[in-house]
């Protein structure tokens, strides 16, 4: 075993990884565009965008330069009592893109969610509706690993050990569109409607991932479902929190997934792609009514690295690339090709439920094929394809070219043939 890997195993406790029974980690030394390179120079196409955060390709020169320029001027400053131009300009840009004027920065997807939950809860306290202290969410939803985020996530292996510590919340059945046989009348929303009509007085907010339940199995659902949820939230005077930590920044074909439903949430949680996967950064956006209710009531929440200038600079540069490289147009153009490549996997008897949205595509593996064997076969073909349970998925960087896409798909077929 490589000496570095021995040293890794001696000290580095990896996330979501079972020590001793997992494959040893890949030692990655550098990256460029779609590719990661290991210590021996072998290339792996990062087809899961390094946990769904890389947008414009690794080591994009514009983002690199923005970070270098920023560190030359200001590395960090606390965000209470101080501000800086990068944070101000980024807040203006995000507010315009989302149609929500107030931006609260934090460090990662889980904290973006915690902020929204706490703001929603405190808003109702601020205006005297003290009984509104529960949340409603989807049973296959995933919102992060902090306690609030886990409490509103679906029950799973991720939350199992911590169940006794989670606060009670309402969970509804998730839309399972790719395996649903019914003609869609959104009848799966009945439970949501029932819970809201019975308990809306004690519910502060509904939280969900728009159009794609990521960690819950890459489950895609239509904009009509999201629109109906928004209508129910509004009808029952319950906030709508949209967790776009995974779906934001062009992943689903539009800048934000919620744009496809032509709605505006009360809270929008952003992270991952916000810096195109270069620095840990997050933001929670909201509107005037929420902000104004804190007029005389402080929101007691913050993190040391709130509005970190390097993160702000990386995010602003990443947003500028959407313009300079016509990223969304590229996604729209390449999306049908991606979909047709995915359909070709229909020929394998062990694959079912092919689904996609934007440059995210997934299918289920039959029990006869082990996900780990797919992972290993894909690595041999130079693809970092990390299964999610029995789900094999692509979460492609938006910069992927037609040629790169073709090569990724060809090598995925080779991997399946060698199983
Ligand atoms: C939709 C969603 N929300 C929140 C999170 C948590 O983000 P983080 O891992 O940055 O805390 C994730 C992470 O995968 C996510 O997919």
Coordinates of C-alpha atoms and ligand atoms in Angstrom, one line a residue:
X1 CA 0.0 0.0 0.0
X2 CA 1.2 3.5 -0.8
X3 CA 2.9 5.2 2.1
X4 CA 0.5 8.2 1.9
X5 CA -2.5 5.9 2.1
X6 CA -1.0 4.2 5.2
X7 CA -0.6 7.7 6.8
X8 CA -4.1 8.6 5.7
X9 CA -5.6 5.5 7.3
X10 CA -3.7 6.2 10.5
X11 CA -5.1 9.7 11.0
X12 CA -7.7 10.9 8.5
X13 CA -11.3 10.0 9.5
X14 CA -13.3 10.3 6.3
X15 CA -16.9 11.4 6.0
X16 CA -19.7 8.8 5.3
X17 CA -17.0 6.1 5.1
X18 CA -16.8 2.8 7.0
X19 CA -13.2 2.5 8.1
X20 CA -11.5 -0.9 7.3
X21 CA -14.3 -2.2 5.1
X22 CA -14.2 0.5 2.4
X23 CA -11.8 0.7 -0.5
X24 CA -8.8 2.8 0.3
X25 CA -9.2 6.4 -0.8
X26 CA -7.9 7.6 -4.1
X27 CA -4.9 9.9 -3.6
X28 CA -5.8 12.9 -5.8
X29 CA -3.0 15.4 -6.5
X30 CA -4.4 17.8 -9.1
X31 CA -7.4 18.6 -11.2
X32 CA -8.2 20.3 -14.4
X33 CA -11.6 20.8 -16.0
X34 CA -13.6 17.6 -15.8
X35 CA -10.6 15.6 -14.6
X36 CA -9.0 14.6 -11.4
X37 CA -5.5 13.1 -11.5
X38 CA -4.1 10.7 -8.9
X39 CA -0.6 10.5 -7.6
X40 CA 0.5 8.2 -10.5
X41 CA -1.0 10.6 -13.1
X42 CA -4.1 8.4 -13.8
X43 CA -7.1 10.6 -14.8
X44 CA -10.6 10.2 -13.5
X45 CA -13.5 12.1 -15.0
X46 CA -15.3 13.8 -12.1
X47 CA -18.8 12.9 -13.2
X48 CA -20.4 13.5 -9.8
X49 CA -18.9 17.1 -9.6
X50 CA -17.0 16.2 -6.4
X51 CA -20.3 15.8 -4.4
X52 CA -22.3 18.0 -6.6
X53 CA -20.4 21.2 -6.1
X54 CA -18.1 21.7 -9.2
X55 CA -19.9 23.7 -11.9
X56 CA -17.4 25.2 -14.4
X57 CA -14.7 22.5 -14.1
X58 CA -11.8 22.2 -11.7
X59 CA -9.2 25.0 -11.4
X60 CA -11.1 27.4 -13.6
X61 CA -8.6 30.3 -14.3
X62 CA -11.2 33.0 -13.7
X63 CA -12.0 31.7 -10.2
X64 CA -8.4 31.0 -9.4
X65 CA -7.4 34.6 -10.3
X66 CA -10.3 36.0 -8.3
X67 CA -9.2 34.1 -5.2
X68 CA -5.6 35.2 -5.7
X69 CA -6.6 38.9 -6.2
X70 CA -8.7 38.7 -3.1
X71 CA -6.1 37.1 -0.8
X72 CA -3.7 39.8 -1.9
X73 CA -6.1 42.4 -0.5
X74 CA -8.1 40.9 2.4
X75 CA -8.1 37.3 3.7
X76 CA -10.8 37.5 6.2
X77 CA -12.7 39.9 8.5
X78 CA -15.5 39.2 11.0
X79 CA -18.9 40.0 9.6
X80 CA -20.4 41.5 12.8
X81 CA -19.6 45.2 12.9
X82 CA -17.5 45.0 9.7
X83 CA -18.4 44.5 6.1
X84 CA -16.4 44.3 2.8
X85 CA -17.1 45.2 -0.8
X86 CA -17.1 41.5 -2.0
X87 CA -19.9 40.5 0.4
X88 CA -22.0 43.6 -0.5
X89 CA -21.6 43.1 -4.3
X90 CA -22.3 39.3 -4.0
X91 CA -25.5 39.9 -1.9
X92 CA -26.7 42.4 -4.6
X93 CA -26.0 39.8 -7.3
X94 CA -27.7 36.9 -5.5
X95 CA -30.7 39.0 -4.5
X96 CA -31.3 39.9 -8.1
X97 CA -30.9 36.4 -9.3
X98 CA -33.2 34.9 -6.7
X99 CA -35.7 37.8 -6.4
X100 CA -35.2 37.8 -2.6
X101 CA -33.6 40.9 -1.2
X102 CA -31.8 39.8 2.0
X103 CA -28.8 37.5 2.1
X104 CA -27.4 35.8 5.2
X105 CA -24.1 34.0 4.6
X106 CA -22.8 30.9 6.2
X107 CA -20.4 28.0 5.4
X108 CA -22.1 24.9 4.0
X109 CA -25.4 23.4 3.0
X110 CA -26.4 22.3 6.4
X111 CA -25.8 25.7 8.0
X112 CA -27.8 27.4 5.1
X113 CA -30.7 25.1 6.1
X114 CA -30.2 25.7 9.9
X115 CA -30.4 29.5 9.2
X116 CA -33.7 29.1 7.3
X117 CA -35.2 26.9 9.9
X118 CA -34.2 29.3 12.7
X119 CA -35.3 32.4 10.9
X120 CA -38.7 30.9 10.0
X121 CA -39.2 29.7 13.6
X122 CA -38.1 33.0 15.1
X123 CA -40.3 35.0 12.6
X124 CA -43.4 33.4 14.0
X125 CA -42.2 34.0 17.5
X126 CA -41.5 37.6 16.6
X127 CA -45.0 38.2 15.4
X128 CA -46.7 36.4 18.3
X129 CA -47.7 33.1 16.6
X130 CA -45.8 31.2 19.2
X131 CA -47.4 27.9 18.5
X132 CA -45.8 27.7 15.0
X133 CA -42.8 25.6 15.8
X134 CA -43.0 22.5 13.7
X135 CA -41.7 21.8 10.2
X136 CA -43.1 19.7 7.4
X137 CA -40.8 17.9 5.0
X138 CA -40.5 14.9 2.5
X139 CA -39.7 11.4 3.8
X140 CA -36.9 11.1 1.2
X141 CA -35.6 14.6 1.6
X142 CA -32.1 15.3 2.7
X143 CA -31.0 18.7 4.1
X144 CA -27.7 18.0 5.8
X145 CA -26.1 16.5 8.9
X146 CA -26.5 19.1 11.7
X147 CA -29.4 18.4 14.1
X148 CA -32.0 20.8 12.7
X149 CA -31.2 19.6 9.1
X150 CA -31.4 16.0 10.2
X151 CA -34.7 16.6 12.0
X152 CA -36.3 17.7 8.8
X153 CA -34.6 15.1 6.6
X154 CA -36.2 11.8 5.9
X155 CA -35.3 9.0 8.3
X156 CA -32.4 7.0 6.8
X157 CA -29.2 5.3 7.7
X158 CA -27.7 8.8 7.9
X159 CA -30.0 10.0 10.7
X160 CA -30.7 6.5 12.3
X161 CA -28.1 6.7 15.2
X162 CA -29.3 10.2 16.2
X163 CA -33.0 9.7 16.1
X164 CA -33.4 10.1 19.9
X165 CA -31.9 13.6 19.6
X166 CA -34.0 14.9 16.7
X167 CA -36.8 17.3 17.2
X168 CA -40.3 16.1 16.1
X169 CA -41.4 17.1 12.6
X170 CA -44.0 16.1 10.1
X171 CA -42.9 13.9 7.2
X172 CA -44.9 13.3 4.0
X173 CA -44.5 10.7 1.3
X174 CA -42.1 11.8 -1.5
X175 CA -43.1 12.0 -5.1
X176 CA -41.7 8.7 -6.7
X177 CA -42.4 9.7 -10.3
X178 CA -39.9 7.5 -12.1
X179 CA -41.6 4.3 -10.7
X180 CA -45.1 5.7 -10.4
X181 CA -47.6 4.0 -12.7
X182 CA -50.5 6.4 -12.2
X183 CA -51.6 9.1 -14.6
X184 CA -50.4 12.2 -12.7
X185 CA -53.1 14.0 -10.8
X186 CA -50.7 14.9 -8.0
X187 CA -52.6 12.5 -5.8
X188 CA -49.4 11.9 -3.8
X189 CA -49.9 15.3 -2.3
X190 CA -53.0 14.2 -0.4
X191 CA -51.1 13.6 2.8
X192 CA -49.5 17.0 2.6
X193 CA -52.8 18.6 2.2
X194 CA -54.3 16.6 5.1
X195 CA -51.5 17.5 7.5
X196 CA -51.6 21.1 6.6
X197 CA -55.3 21.4 7.0
X198 CA -55.1 19.7 10.4
X199 CA -51.9 21.2 11.8
X200 CA -51.1 24.4 9.9
X201 CA -51.5 26.4 13.1
X202 CA -48.4 24.7 14.6
X203 CA -46.4 24.5 11.3
X204 CA -43.8 27.1 10.7
X205 CA -42.6 26.0 7.3
X206 CA -42.5 23.3 4.6
X207 CA -38.9 22.5 3.5
X208 CA -38.0 20.6 0.4
X209 CA -35.5 20.2 -2.4
X210 CA -37.0 21.6 -5.6
X211 CA -37.4 19.2 -8.5
X212 CA -34.8 16.7 -7.4
X213 CA -34.4 14.8 -4.1
X214 CA -30.7 14.3 -4.2
X215 CA -29.3 12.1 -1.4
X216 CA -32.8 10.5 -1.1
X217 CA -32.1 8.7 -4.4
X218 CA -31.8 11.2 -7.2
X219 CA -35.6 11.3 -7.5
X220 CA -36.9 13.8 -10.1
X221 CA -40.3 15.3 -9.8
X222 CA -42.2 17.8 -11.9
X223 CA -42.6 21.6 -11.5
X224 CA -46.4 21.2 -11.2
X225 CA -45.8 19.3 -7.8
X226 CA -43.6 22.1 -6.6
X227 CA -46.1 24.8 -7.7
X228 CA -48.9 22.9 -5.9
X229 CA -46.7 22.8 -2.7
X230 CA -46.2 26.5 -2.9
X231 CA -49.9 27.1 -3.3
X232 CA -50.6 24.9 -0.2
X233 CA -48.0 26.7 1.8
X234 CA -49.4 30.1 0.9
X235 CA -53.0 28.9 1.5
X236 CA -52.2 27.6 5.0
X237 CA -49.9 30.5 6.0
X238 CA -46.8 28.3 6.2
X239 CA -43.4 29.4 5.0
X240 CA -41.9 27.7 1.9
X241 CA -38.2 26.9 2.4
X242 CA -36.5 25.7 -0.8
X243 CA -33.2 23.9 -0.3
X244 CA -31.3 24.5 -3.5
X245 CA -28.0 23.5 -2.0
X246 CA -27.7 20.8 -4.7
X247 CA -30.0 22.0 -7.4
X248 CA -29.0 25.7 -7.6
X249 CA -26.6 27.2 -10.2
X250 CA -27.8 25.7 -13.4
X251 CA -27.9 22.0 -12.4
X252 CA -31.5 21.4 -13.5
X253 CA -31.3 23.4 -16.7
X254 CA -32.5 26.7 -15.2
X255 CA -30.4 29.0 -12.9
X256 CA -32.5 27.9 -9.9
X257 CA -34.8 24.9 -10.0
X258 CA -37.7 26.9 -8.6
X259 CA -37.7 29.1 -11.7
X260 CA -39.3 26.2 -13.5
X261 CA -42.4 26.3 -11.2
X262 CA -42.6 30.1 -11.5
X263 CA -42.8 30.6 -7.8
X264 CA -40.9 32.5 -5.2
X265 CA -40.0 30.9 -1.9
X266 CA -39.9 32.5 1.5
X267 CA -36.4 31.2 2.1
X268 CA -33.8 29.9 -0.4
X269 CA -30.8 27.8 0.8
X270 CA -27.7 27.9 -1.4
X271 CA -24.3 26.3 -1.1
X272 CA -22.2 23.7 -3.1
X273 CA -22.1 25.2 -6.6
X274 CA -22.1 28.8 -5.3
X275 CA -18.3 28.9 -5.5
X276 CA -18.2 26.3 -8.3
X277 CA -16.7 23.9 -5.7
X278 CA -13.7 25.9 -4.8
X279 CA -14.4 27.2 -1.2
X280 CA -16.9 26.3 1.5
X281 CA -19.6 28.9 1.3
X282 CA -23.3 29.2 1.7
X283 CA -26.2 31.7 1.7
X284 CA -29.8 31.8 2.9
X285 CA -32.0 34.4 1.2
X286 CA -35.3 35.8 2.3
X287 CA -37.8 38.6 1.8
X288 CA -38.8 41.9 3.4
X289 CA -41.5 40.5 5.7
X290 CA -39.2 38.1 7.4
X291 CA -36.3 40.6 7.6
X292 CA -38.6 43.4 9.0
X293 CA -39.9 41.2 11.8
X294 CA -36.4 41.1 13.2
X295 CA -36.4 44.9 13.4
X296 CA -36.1 45.0 17.1
X297 CA -35.3 41.3 17.6
X298 CA -31.7 40.2 16.9
X299 CA -31.2 37.0 14.9
X300 CA -28.7 35.3 17.2
X301 CA -26.9 33.2 14.7
X302 CA -23.5 33.5 12.9
X303 CA -20.3 31.7 12.1
X304 CA -16.7 32.7 12.3
X305 CA -16.2 32.6 8.6
X306 CA -19.6 34.2 7.7
X307 CA -19.1 36.2 4.4
X308 CA -15.5 35.1 4.1
X309 CA -14.0 37.4 1.4
X310 CA -12.3 34.5 -0.5
X311 CA -15.6 32.7 -0.7
X312 CA -17.4 35.9 -1.8
X313 CA -14.7 36.5 -4.5
X314 CA -15.0 32.9 -5.8
X315 CA -18.8 33.0 -5.9
X316 CA -18.8 36.3 -7.8
X317 CA -16.3 35.0 -10.3
X318 CA -18.3 31.8 -10.7
X319 CA -21.5 33.8 -11.4
X320 CA -19.7 35.9 -13.9
X321 CA -18.6 32.8 -15.8
X322 CA -22.3 31.9 -16.3
X323 CA -22.4 35.1 -18.5
X324 CA -19.0 34.9 -20.2
X325 CA -19.4 31.2 -21.1
X326 CA -23.2 31.1 -21.7
X327 CA -23.3 28.2 -19.3
X328 CA -27.1 27.9 -19.2
X329 CA -27.4 27.9 -23.0
X330 CA -24.7 25.2 -23.1
X331 CA -26.7 23.1 -20.6
X332 CA -29.9 23.5 -22.6
X333 CA -28.1 22.4 -25.8
X334 CA -26.4 19.4 -24.3
X335 CA -29.3 18.2 -22.2
X336 CA -31.2 16.3 -24.9
X337 CA -28.1 14.4 -25.9
X338 CA -27.4 13.5 -22.3
X339 CA -31.0 12.2 -22.0
X340 CA -30.7 10.1 -25.2
X341 CA -27.4 8.6 -23.9
X342 CA -29.1 7.7 -20.7
X343 CA -32.0 5.9 -22.5
X344 CA -29.4 3.6 -24.0
X345 CA -28.8 2.0 -20.6
X346 CA -32.3 0.6 -20.9
X347 CA -30.8 -2.4 -22.7
X348 CA -29.3 -3.7 -19.4
X349 CA -31.6 -6.1 -17.6
X350 CA -30.1 -4.9 -14.2
X351 CA -31.0 -1.2 -14.8
X352 CA -34.4 0.4 -14.2
X353 CA -36.1 3.7 -13.5
X354 CA -33.9 6.0 -15.7
X355 CA -34.5 9.6 -14.9
X356 CA -32.9 12.9 -15.5
X357 CA -33.1 16.7 -15.1
X358 CA -30.6 19.1 -16.5
X359 CA -27.2 17.5 -16.4
X360 CA -28.2 15.1 -13.6
X361 CA -29.2 11.6 -14.6
X362 CA -29.7 8.4 -12.5
X363 CA -30.9 4.8 -12.6
X364 CA -31.5 2.0 -10.2
X365 CA -29.4 -1.1 -10.0
X366 CA -31.0 -4.5 -9.5
X367 CA -30.0 -6.4 -6.4
X368 CA -28.0 -8.9 -8.5
X369 CA -25.3 -6.2 -9.1
X370 CA -23.4 -4.7 -6.3
X371 CA -22.9 -0.9 -6.4
X372 CA -19.3 -1.4 -5.3
X373 CA -18.5 -3.5 -8.3
X374 CA -19.9 -0.7 -10.5
X375 CA -17.7 1.8 -8.6
X376 CA -14.6 -0.3 -9.1
X377 CA -15.3 -1.1 -12.8
X378 CA -15.9 2.6 -13.5
X379 CA -12.6 3.6 -11.8
X380 CA -10.8 1.2 -14.1
X381 CA -12.4 3.1 -17.0
X382 CA -11.2 6.5 -15.5
X383 CA -14.6 7.5 -14.1
X384 CA -15.4 8.6 -10.6
X385 CA -18.9 7.3 -10.4
X386 CA -19.8 7.0 -6.7
X387 CA -23.1 5.1 -6.2
X388 CA -25.8 6.3 -3.8
X389 CA -27.0 3.0 -2.3
X390 CA -28.3 1.1 -5.4
X391 CA -28.6 4.3 -7.4
X392 CA -26.0 5.0 -10.1
X393 CA -26.0 8.7 -11.1
X394 CA -24.2 11.3 -13.1
X395 CA -24.1 14.8 -11.6
X396 CA -22.1 16.4 -14.4
X397 CA -20.1 19.6 -14.2
X398 CA -22.0 22.1 -16.5
X399 CA -18.9 22.7 -18.6
X400 CA -18.8 19.2 -20.0
X401 CA -18.4 19.2 -23.8
X402 CA -20.3 16.9 -26.2
X403 CA -17.1 14.9 -26.8
X404 CA -16.4 14.5 -23.1
X405 CA -20.0 13.4 -22.6
X406 CA -19.7 10.8 -25.4
X407 CA -16.5 9.4 -23.9
X408 CA -18.0 9.3 -20.4
X409 CA -21.0 7.3 -21.7
X410 CA -18.9 4.9 -23.8
X411 CA -16.7 4.2 -20.8
X412 CA -19.7 3.6 -18.5
X413 CA -20.9 1.0 -21.0
X414 CA -17.5 -0.6 -21.0
X415 CA -17.6 -0.7 -17.2
X416 CA -21.0 -2.4 -17.2
X417 CA -19.8 -4.9 -19.8
X418 CA -16.9 -5.9 -17.6
X419 CA -19.0 -6.4 -14.5
Ligands
LIG1 C1 -30.1 19.4 -0.7 C2 -29.0 19.4 0.3 N1 -29.1 20.2 1.3 C3 -28.1 20.3 2.2 C4 -27.0 19.5 2.1 C5 -25.9 19.6 3.1 O1 -24.8 20.3 2.6 P1 -23.4 20.2 3.3 O2 -22.9 18.8 3.0 O3 -22.6 21.3 2.6 O4 -23.6 20.5 4.7 C6 -26.8 18.7 1.0 C7 -25.6 17.9 0.8 O5 -25.5 17.0 0.0 C8 -27.9 18.6 0.0 O6 -27.8 17.8 -1.0

